[in-house]
Amino acid sequence: LAGIATFLKTVHPHVKVIGVEAADAAGMTRSIEENEVVTLDHVGIFADGAAVKRVGDLTFELCKDLVDEMVLVDSDEICQAIRDAYYDTRTILEPAGALGMAGVTKYVRTSTASAQNYAVICSGANMDFNQLRFISDRAESSEKLVAIQIPEIPGAFKQLYYDLAYCNVKNTPRSITEFSYRFSDDSSAYIILSFGITGLEDASTVLKLLKIKGYEVQDLGDNEMAKLHARYLGGGRATLDDEVLYRFEFPERPGALEDFLNFMSDEERAVPYNVTMFHYRNRGSLENSVLVGMQISKENKEGLESFLDQLGFTFFEETENLVYKQFLCHAGDSEQPPVIKRSSSRFY
């Protein structure tokens, strides 16, 4: 930053120089604000190529005099910049190398400047392969993560899906990319879900419409614990009699989850059951998986599998799965392998 600013202000002094730092490693920004070199107590290491507790004395003096503005970006904005750079150039930047892309995106979005030309310096492709999964998840600015409370009554689950999927002015289907529910008590159900959005204004409109419909909604977009941990948890153990667990596979395509819910909630089915667990996440693969817990009496178990055979999906019974026994219910331990049931035809 100091070198670029020195060159540009010498050759083209009219050019505005804007520096970018990660919000959790803002050593230069803090130093310029306080007009002296500041030593940070700690720094985030996601953008490790630009993460220092103390900036250099010479670089500070140069930046203090020559840099016009500083912009701070968080990890999500850096991840989105890496994604955008990949889509545009098919190259993968490391987090520190994408700071400029993240900064110009935020600057254009938040400033009043218009009709300007921007030049961004992107340097560094020292990407750790293990970071890609985190970056992919956090770069998804086209979806919104929320928590919703609904009444624990028949039909509420499916009604929520339709209220959300068609919650827009044009009444066109909206993608549901994540759905996580576990039975808690007989009064209320708590669900973490993600849905597709076209931008911040669209997300705000959806949340307002859901509240108008009577839902208790919490925006989890800035909740680090929810984004990093809670969304992946199964919801805890439940004490339920006669609960069974199935994992379903179906081809991922627009409307696939809606079709699955319609089949599962078919009021003409021969056997009664209550859904006690539901976990779905669209991961961009050709096939996807849904984990469903159902409460059903032992005498109706055979009829349930006959009904499931008619759905056209491949399914696996996971009731005896050790992980289910240890983490999701209060039943006894078992180490039996899952029972695999393959339907005679697949639903496309």
Short mmCIF file of C-alpha atoms in Angstrom, two decimals:
data_model
loop_
_atom_site.label_atom_id
_atom_site.label_comp_id
_atom_site.label_asym_id
_atom_site.label_seq_id
_atom_site.Cartn_x
_atom_site.Cartn_y
_atom_site.Cartn_z
CA LEU A 1 0.00 0.00 0.00
CA ALA A 2 2.77 2.45 0.90
CA GLY A 3 4.66 1.74 -2.33
CA ILE A 4 1.61 2.03 -4.59
CA ALA A 5 0.53 5.25 -2.89
CA THR A 6 4.03 6.75 -3.24
CA PHE A 7 4.16 5.95 -6.96
CA LEU A 8 0.64 7.09 -7.82
CA LYS A 9 0.78 10.34 -5.87
CA THR A 10 4.05 11.13 -7.65
CA VAL A 11 2.96 10.28 -11.19
CA HIS A 12 -0.80 10.88 -11.01
CA PRO A 13 -1.54 12.91 -7.86
CA HIS A 14 -5.20 13.27 -8.81
CA VAL A 15 -5.77 9.51 -8.39
CA LYS A 16 -7.43 8.58 -5.12
CA VAL A 17 -5.67 5.79 -3.21
CA ILE A 18 -7.83 3.61 -0.97
CA GLY A 19 -6.34 0.98 1.32
CA VAL A 20 -8.18 -2.15 2.44
CA GLU A 21 -7.70 -4.22 5.58
CA ALA A 22 -9.48 -7.12 7.22
CA ALA A 23 -11.69 -5.82 10.03
CA ASP A 24 -10.00 -8.13 12.53
CA ALA A 25 -6.49 -7.05 11.48
CA ALA A 26 -6.90 -3.29 11.02
CA GLY A 27 -3.45 -2.16 12.15
CA MET A 28 -2.96 0.58 9.55
CA THR A 29 -6.51 1.91 9.90
CA ARG A 30 -6.19 2.18 13.67
CA SER A 31 -2.76 3.81 13.38
CA ILE A 32 -3.96 6.44 10.90
CA GLU A 33 -6.99 7.20 13.08
CA GLU A 34 -4.81 7.72 16.15
CA ASN A 35 -1.97 9.40 14.23
CA GLU A 36 0.59 6.99 15.65
CA VAL A 37 1.59 3.39 15.19
CA VAL A 38 -0.77 1.19 17.20
CA THR A 39 0.05 -2.34 18.32
CA LEU A 40 -3.04 -4.55 18.17
CA ASP A 41 -3.78 -6.95 21.00
CA HIS A 42 -4.64 -9.72 18.56
CA VAL A 43 -5.30 -10.16 14.84
CA GLY A 44 -7.45 -12.50 12.82
CA ILE A 45 -5.49 -14.84 10.58
CA PHE A 46 -8.01 -15.56 7.81
CA ALA A 47 -6.27 -12.98 5.58
CA ASP A 48 -2.94 -14.04 7.01
CA GLY A 49 -0.89 -12.36 4.29
CA ALA A 50 -1.96 -8.98 5.66
CA ALA A 51 -2.33 -9.82 9.35
CA VAL A 52 0.22 -8.03 11.54
CA LYS A 53 -0.13 -6.67 15.06
CA ARG A 54 2.10 -3.69 14.33
CA VAL A 55 2.63 -1.93 10.99
CA GLY A 56 6.05 -0.60 10.05
CA ASP A 57 7.06 2.92 11.06
CA LEU A 58 8.07 3.96 7.52
CA THR A 59 5.01 2.46 5.86
CA PHE A 60 2.81 4.17 8.45
CA GLU A 61 4.34 7.59 7.72
CA LEU A 62 3.85 7.12 3.98
CA CYS A 63 0.28 5.83 4.26
CA LYS A 64 -0.69 8.54 6.75
CA ASP A 65 0.29 11.24 4.24
CA LEU A 66 -0.61 9.61 0.92
CA VAL A 67 -3.55 7.22 1.41
CA ASP A 68 -6.91 8.97 1.00
CA GLU A 69 -9.14 6.43 2.74
CA MET A 70 -9.12 3.04 4.44
CA VAL A 71 -11.86 0.43 4.03
CA LEU A 72 -12.44 -2.49 6.40
CA VAL A 73 -13.97 -5.77 5.21
CA ASP A 74 -15.04 -8.86 7.15
CA SER A 75 -14.42 -12.51 6.35
CA ASP A 76 -17.72 -12.95 4.51
CA GLU A 77 -16.94 -10.02 2.21
CA ILE A 78 -13.48 -11.46 1.51
CA CYS A 79 -15.03 -14.84 0.68
CA GLN A 80 -17.50 -13.18 -1.68
CA ALA A 81 -14.62 -11.37 -3.40
CA ILE A 82 -12.78 -14.68 -3.91
CA ARG A 83 -15.93 -16.12 -5.44
CA ASP A 84 -16.46 -13.10 -7.71
CA ALA A 85 -12.86 -13.18 -8.90
CA TYR A 86 -13.20 -16.86 -9.69
CA TYR A 87 -16.38 -16.34 -11.69
CA ASP A 88 -14.82 -13.47 -13.65
CA THR A 89 -11.32 -14.83 -14.28
CA ARG A 90 -11.36 -18.53 -13.25
CA THR A 91 -8.50 -17.84 -10.84
CA ILE A 92 -8.57 -18.43 -7.09
CA LEU A 93 -7.19 -15.66 -4.91
CA GLU A 94 -5.97 -16.18 -1.39
CA PRO A 95 -7.90 -14.18 1.27
CA ALA A 96 -5.24 -11.44 1.55
CA GLY A 97 -5.02 -11.25 -2.25
CA ALA A 98 -8.78 -10.63 -2.47
CA LEU A 99 -8.80 -7.68 -0.05
CA GLY A 100 -8.80 -5.18 -2.91
CA MET A 101 -11.79 -6.84 -4.60
CA ALA A 102 -13.70 -6.93 -1.33
CA GLY A 103 -12.82 -3.31 -0.60
CA VAL A 104 -13.88 -1.87 -3.94
CA THR A 105 -17.17 -3.80 -3.79
CA LYS A 106 -17.94 -2.37 -0.36
CA TYR A 107 -16.73 1.12 -1.30
CA VAL A 108 -18.97 1.30 -4.38
CA ARG A 109 -21.92 -0.02 -2.39
CA THR A 110 -21.57 2.36 0.55
CA SER A 111 -20.17 5.56 -0.97
CA THR A 112 -21.95 8.27 -2.94
CA ALA A 113 -19.37 8.20 -5.73
CA SER A 114 -20.67 7.53 -9.23
CA ALA A 115 -19.31 7.37 -12.79
CA GLN A 116 -15.83 6.52 -11.51
CA ASN A 117 -13.17 4.15 -12.79
CA TYR A 118 -11.61 1.79 -10.26
CA ALA A 119 -8.37 -0.16 -10.51
CA VAL A 120 -7.99 -3.05 -8.07
CA ILE A 121 -4.72 -4.76 -7.17
CA CYS A 122 -5.22 -8.48 -6.60
CA SER A 123 -2.10 -10.32 -5.51
CA GLY A 124 -1.55 -13.72 -4.02
CA ALA A 125 -2.89 -17.21 -4.77
CA ASN A 126 -1.39 -19.03 -1.82
CA MET A 127 -4.66 -20.80 -1.11
CA ASP A 128 -4.92 -23.62 1.41
CA PHE A 129 -7.18 -26.24 -0.16
CA ASN A 130 -8.79 -26.90 3.23
CA GLN A 131 -10.07 -23.30 3.29
CA LEU A 132 -12.20 -23.74 0.18
CA ARG A 133 -15.14 -25.32 1.98
CA PHE A 134 -15.30 -22.46 4.48
CA ILE A 135 -14.96 -19.90 1.68
CA SER A 136 -17.67 -21.57 -0.38
CA ASP A 137 -20.14 -21.55 2.52
CA ARG A 138 -19.42 -17.97 3.60
CA ALA A 139 -19.32 -16.55 0.08
CA GLU A 140 -22.95 -17.36 -0.54
CA SER A 141 -24.41 -13.86 -0.55
CA SER A 142 -27.40 -15.10 -2.57
CA GLU A 143 -28.95 -16.82 0.46
CA LYS A 144 -30.23 -15.68 3.85
CA LEU A 145 -29.87 -17.64 7.10
CA VAL A 146 -32.70 -17.22 9.62
CA ALA A 147 -34.30 -18.89 12.63
CA ILE A 148 -38.08 -19.24 12.65
CA GLN A 149 -40.52 -20.36 15.32
CA ILE A 150 -43.71 -22.10 14.25
CA PRO A 151 -46.50 -23.81 16.21
CA GLU A 152 -46.01 -27.56 16.71
CA ILE A 153 -49.25 -28.50 14.93
CA PRO A 154 -50.02 -30.64 11.84
CA GLY A 155 -49.51 -28.75 8.59
CA ALA A 156 -47.37 -25.93 10.06
CA PHE A 157 -44.17 -27.33 8.61
CA LYS A 158 -45.47 -27.48 5.05
CA GLN A 159 -47.24 -24.12 5.41
CA LEU A 160 -43.96 -22.47 6.38
CA TYR A 161 -42.32 -23.87 3.27
CA TYR A 162 -45.00 -22.41 1.00
CA ASP A 163 -45.14 -19.09 2.82
CA LEU A 164 -41.39 -18.75 2.34
CA ALA A 165 -41.02 -20.30 -1.11
CA TYR A 166 -43.63 -17.96 -2.57
CA CYS A 167 -42.86 -14.95 -0.39
CA ASN A 168 -42.26 -12.36 -3.12
CA VAL A 169 -44.13 -9.83 -5.15
CA LYS A 170 -44.07 -11.88 -8.39
CA ASN A 171 -45.26 -15.05 -6.59
CA THR A 172 -42.52 -17.07 -8.30
CA PRO A 173 -40.84 -19.98 -6.47
CA ARG A 174 -37.98 -19.06 -4.18
CA SER A 175 -35.28 -21.67 -3.51
CA ILE A 176 -34.99 -23.11 -0.01
CA THR A 177 -31.34 -24.09 0.40
CA GLU A 178 -31.29 -25.33 4.00
CA PHE A 179 -33.89 -26.62 6.45
CA SER A 180 -33.07 -27.94 9.92
CA TYR A 181 -35.67 -28.95 12.54
CA ARG A 182 -35.77 -31.17 15.62
CA PHE A 183 -38.77 -31.79 17.85
CA SER A 184 -38.47 -29.92 21.15
CA ASP A 185 -41.87 -29.79 22.82
CA ASP A 186 -45.56 -29.95 22.01
CA SER A 187 -46.07 -26.19 21.75
CA SER A 188 -43.45 -24.70 19.42
CA ALA A 189 -40.99 -25.81 16.75
CA TYR A 190 -37.72 -23.98 16.11
CA ILE A 191 -36.23 -24.12 12.63
CA ILE A 192 -32.98 -22.86 11.13
CA LEU A 193 -33.21 -22.38 7.39
CA SER A 194 -31.68 -20.58 4.43
CA PHE A 195 -33.46 -19.24 1.38
CA GLY A 196 -32.39 -17.67 -1.88
CA ILE A 197 -32.34 -13.89 -2.23
CA THR A 198 -31.50 -11.44 -5.00
CA GLY A 199 -30.00 -8.85 -2.67
CA LEU A 200 -30.24 -7.15 0.71
CA GLU A 201 -33.49 -5.36 -0.17
CA ASP A 202 -35.10 -8.63 -1.23
CA ALA A 203 -34.01 -10.28 2.04
CA SER A 204 -35.46 -7.42 4.07
CA THR A 205 -38.76 -7.66 2.19
CA VAL A 206 -39.05 -11.40 2.83
CA LEU A 207 -38.41 -11.00 6.56
CA LYS A 208 -41.08 -8.28 6.78
CA LEU A 209 -43.62 -10.40 4.89
CA LEU A 210 -42.96 -13.41 7.14
CA LYS A 211 -43.49 -11.29 10.25
CA ILE A 212 -46.74 -9.96 8.78
CA LYS A 213 -47.84 -13.59 8.37
CA GLY A 214 -47.24 -14.07 12.10
CA TYR A 215 -43.91 -15.86 12.16
CA GLU A 216 -41.27 -15.09 14.78
CA VAL A 217 -38.14 -14.60 12.66
CA GLN A 218 -34.54 -13.93 13.67
CA ASP A 219 -32.00 -12.78 11.10
CA LEU A 220 -28.84 -14.86 11.64
CA GLY A 221 -26.74 -13.11 9.00
CA ASP A 222 -24.43 -11.57 11.61
CA ASN A 223 -24.57 -14.42 14.11
CA GLU A 224 -21.18 -16.13 13.95
CA MET A 225 -22.17 -18.96 16.29
CA ALA A 226 -25.18 -19.78 14.12
CA LYS A 227 -23.21 -19.65 10.86
CA LEU A 228 -20.24 -21.63 12.13
CA HIS A 229 -21.90 -24.14 14.47
CA ALA A 230 -25.65 -24.13 15.19
CA ARG A 231 -26.72 -24.65 11.58
CA TYR A 232 -24.83 -27.96 11.53
CA LEU A 233 -26.13 -29.33 14.82
CA GLY A 234 -28.97 -31.81 14.82
CA GLY A 235 -31.03 -30.00 17.45
CA GLY A 236 -30.20 -32.16 20.43
CA ARG A 237 -31.76 -35.25 21.91
CA ALA A 238 -35.48 -35.82 22.07
CA THR A 239 -37.41 -38.27 24.21
CA LEU A 240 -39.97 -39.77 21.85
CA ASP A 241 -41.70 -43.12 21.79
CA ASP A 242 -41.60 -45.11 18.55
CA GLU A 243 -39.42 -42.68 16.58
CA VAL A 244 -37.82 -43.97 13.38
CA LEU A 245 -35.18 -42.26 11.25
CA TYR A 246 -34.82 -42.36 7.46
CA ARG A 247 -32.41 -40.79 5.01
CA PHE A 248 -33.75 -40.09 1.53
CA GLU A 249 -31.86 -39.38 -1.68
CA PHE A 250 -33.29 -37.57 -4.67
CA PRO A 251 -31.93 -35.74 -7.75
CA GLU A 252 -31.32 -32.05 -7.03
CA ARG A 253 -33.35 -29.86 -9.34
CA PRO A 254 -35.70 -26.87 -8.99
CA GLY A 255 -38.79 -27.93 -7.04
CA ALA A 256 -37.34 -31.24 -5.83
CA LEU A 257 -37.71 -30.36 -2.14
CA GLU A 258 -41.27 -29.16 -2.72
CA ASP A 259 -42.17 -32.45 -4.43
CA PHE A 260 -40.62 -34.39 -1.55
CA LEU A 261 -42.62 -32.42 1.03
CA ASN A 262 -45.82 -32.91 -0.96
CA PHE A 263 -45.31 -36.67 -1.02
CA MET A 264 -44.40 -36.85 2.66
CA SER A 265 -47.41 -34.78 3.70
CA ASP A 266 -49.89 -36.66 1.51
CA GLU A 267 -53.11 -36.68 3.52
CA GLU A 268 -54.26 -39.80 1.65
CA ARG A 269 -51.41 -41.91 3.02
CA ALA A 270 -52.49 -45.13 4.68
CA VAL A 271 -50.49 -44.70 7.88
CA PRO A 272 -50.38 -41.77 10.32
CA TYR A 273 -47.02 -40.34 11.47
CA ASN A 274 -45.59 -37.14 12.86
CA VAL A 275 -42.38 -35.58 11.50
CA THR A 276 -39.99 -35.10 14.45
CA MET A 277 -36.75 -34.27 12.63
CA PHE A 278 -35.95 -32.77 9.25
CA HIS A 279 -32.56 -31.80 7.86
CA TYR A 280 -31.87 -30.68 4.28
CA ARG A 281 -29.00 -28.74 2.74
CA ASN A 282 -28.56 -27.95 -0.95
CA ARG A 283 -24.85 -28.53 -1.60
CA GLY A 284 -24.88 -28.05 -5.37
CA SER A 285 -24.48 -31.75 -6.16
CA LEU A 286 -26.48 -33.79 -8.66
CA GLU A 287 -28.17 -35.68 -5.83
CA ASN A 288 -29.15 -34.49 -2.39
CA SER A 289 -30.11 -36.04 0.90
CA VAL A 290 -32.84 -35.38 3.45
CA LEU A 291 -32.79 -36.81 6.96
CA VAL A 292 -36.30 -37.30 8.37
CA GLY A 293 -37.38 -38.49 11.81
CA MET A 294 -40.93 -39.81 12.17
CA GLN A 295 -42.98 -40.87 15.15
CA ILE A 296 -45.11 -43.89 14.27
CA SER A 297 -46.58 -46.78 16.21
CA LYS A 298 -44.93 -50.18 15.89
CA GLU A 299 -48.04 -51.72 14.33
CA ASN A 300 -47.94 -49.12 11.53
CA LYS A 301 -44.19 -49.49 10.78
CA GLU A 302 -44.71 -52.01 7.96
CA GLY A 303 -47.37 -49.82 6.39
CA LEU A 304 -44.99 -46.85 6.56
CA GLU A 305 -42.35 -48.64 4.51
CA SER A 306 -44.96 -49.66 1.96
CA PHE A 307 -45.93 -46.00 1.69
CA LEU A 308 -42.29 -44.91 1.36
CA ASP A 309 -41.74 -47.47 -1.41
CA GLN A 310 -44.33 -45.57 -3.44
CA LEU A 311 -42.47 -42.26 -3.21
CA GLY A 312 -39.93 -43.16 -5.87
CA PHE A 313 -36.92 -42.13 -3.78
CA THR A 314 -34.02 -44.25 -2.58
CA PHE A 315 -34.12 -44.35 1.20
CA PHE A 316 -32.07 -45.77 4.06
CA GLU A 317 -33.38 -46.54 7.52
CA GLU A 318 -31.01 -45.02 10.09
CA THR A 319 -32.95 -45.82 13.29
CA GLU A 320 -30.18 -48.12 14.54
CA ASN A 321 -27.37 -45.77 13.53
CA LEU A 322 -24.94 -45.29 16.41
CA VAL A 323 -24.71 -41.53 15.89
CA TYR A 324 -28.49 -41.21 16.04
CA LYS A 325 -28.62 -43.24 19.25
CA GLN A 326 -25.86 -41.30 20.95
CA PHE A 327 -26.62 -37.73 19.89
CA LEU A 328 -30.23 -37.39 18.74
CA CYS A 329 -32.36 -39.54 21.02
CA HIS A 330 -32.43 -41.10 24.48
CA ALA A 331 -32.77 -44.70 23.28
CA GLY A 332 -30.26 -47.44 24.00
CA ASP A 333 -26.99 -47.89 22.16
CA SER A 334 -26.72 -49.93 19.00
CA GLU A 335 -24.05 -50.51 16.41
CA GLN A 336 -26.15 -52.14 13.72
CA PRO A 337 -25.57 -50.83 10.17
CA PRO A 338 -28.31 -48.87 8.40
CA VAL A 339 -31.02 -50.79 6.54
CA ILE A 340 -31.03 -49.85 2.86
CA LYS A 341 -34.29 -49.67 0.97
CA ARG A 342 -34.21 -48.93 -2.74
CA SER A 343 -37.43 -48.07 -4.49
CA SER A 344 -38.40 -49.76 -7.74
CA SER A 345 -38.43 -46.44 -9.62
CA ARG A 346 -36.89 -43.03 -9.05
CA PHE A 347 -38.71 -39.74 -9.13
CA TYR A 348 -37.34 -37.16 -11.59
#
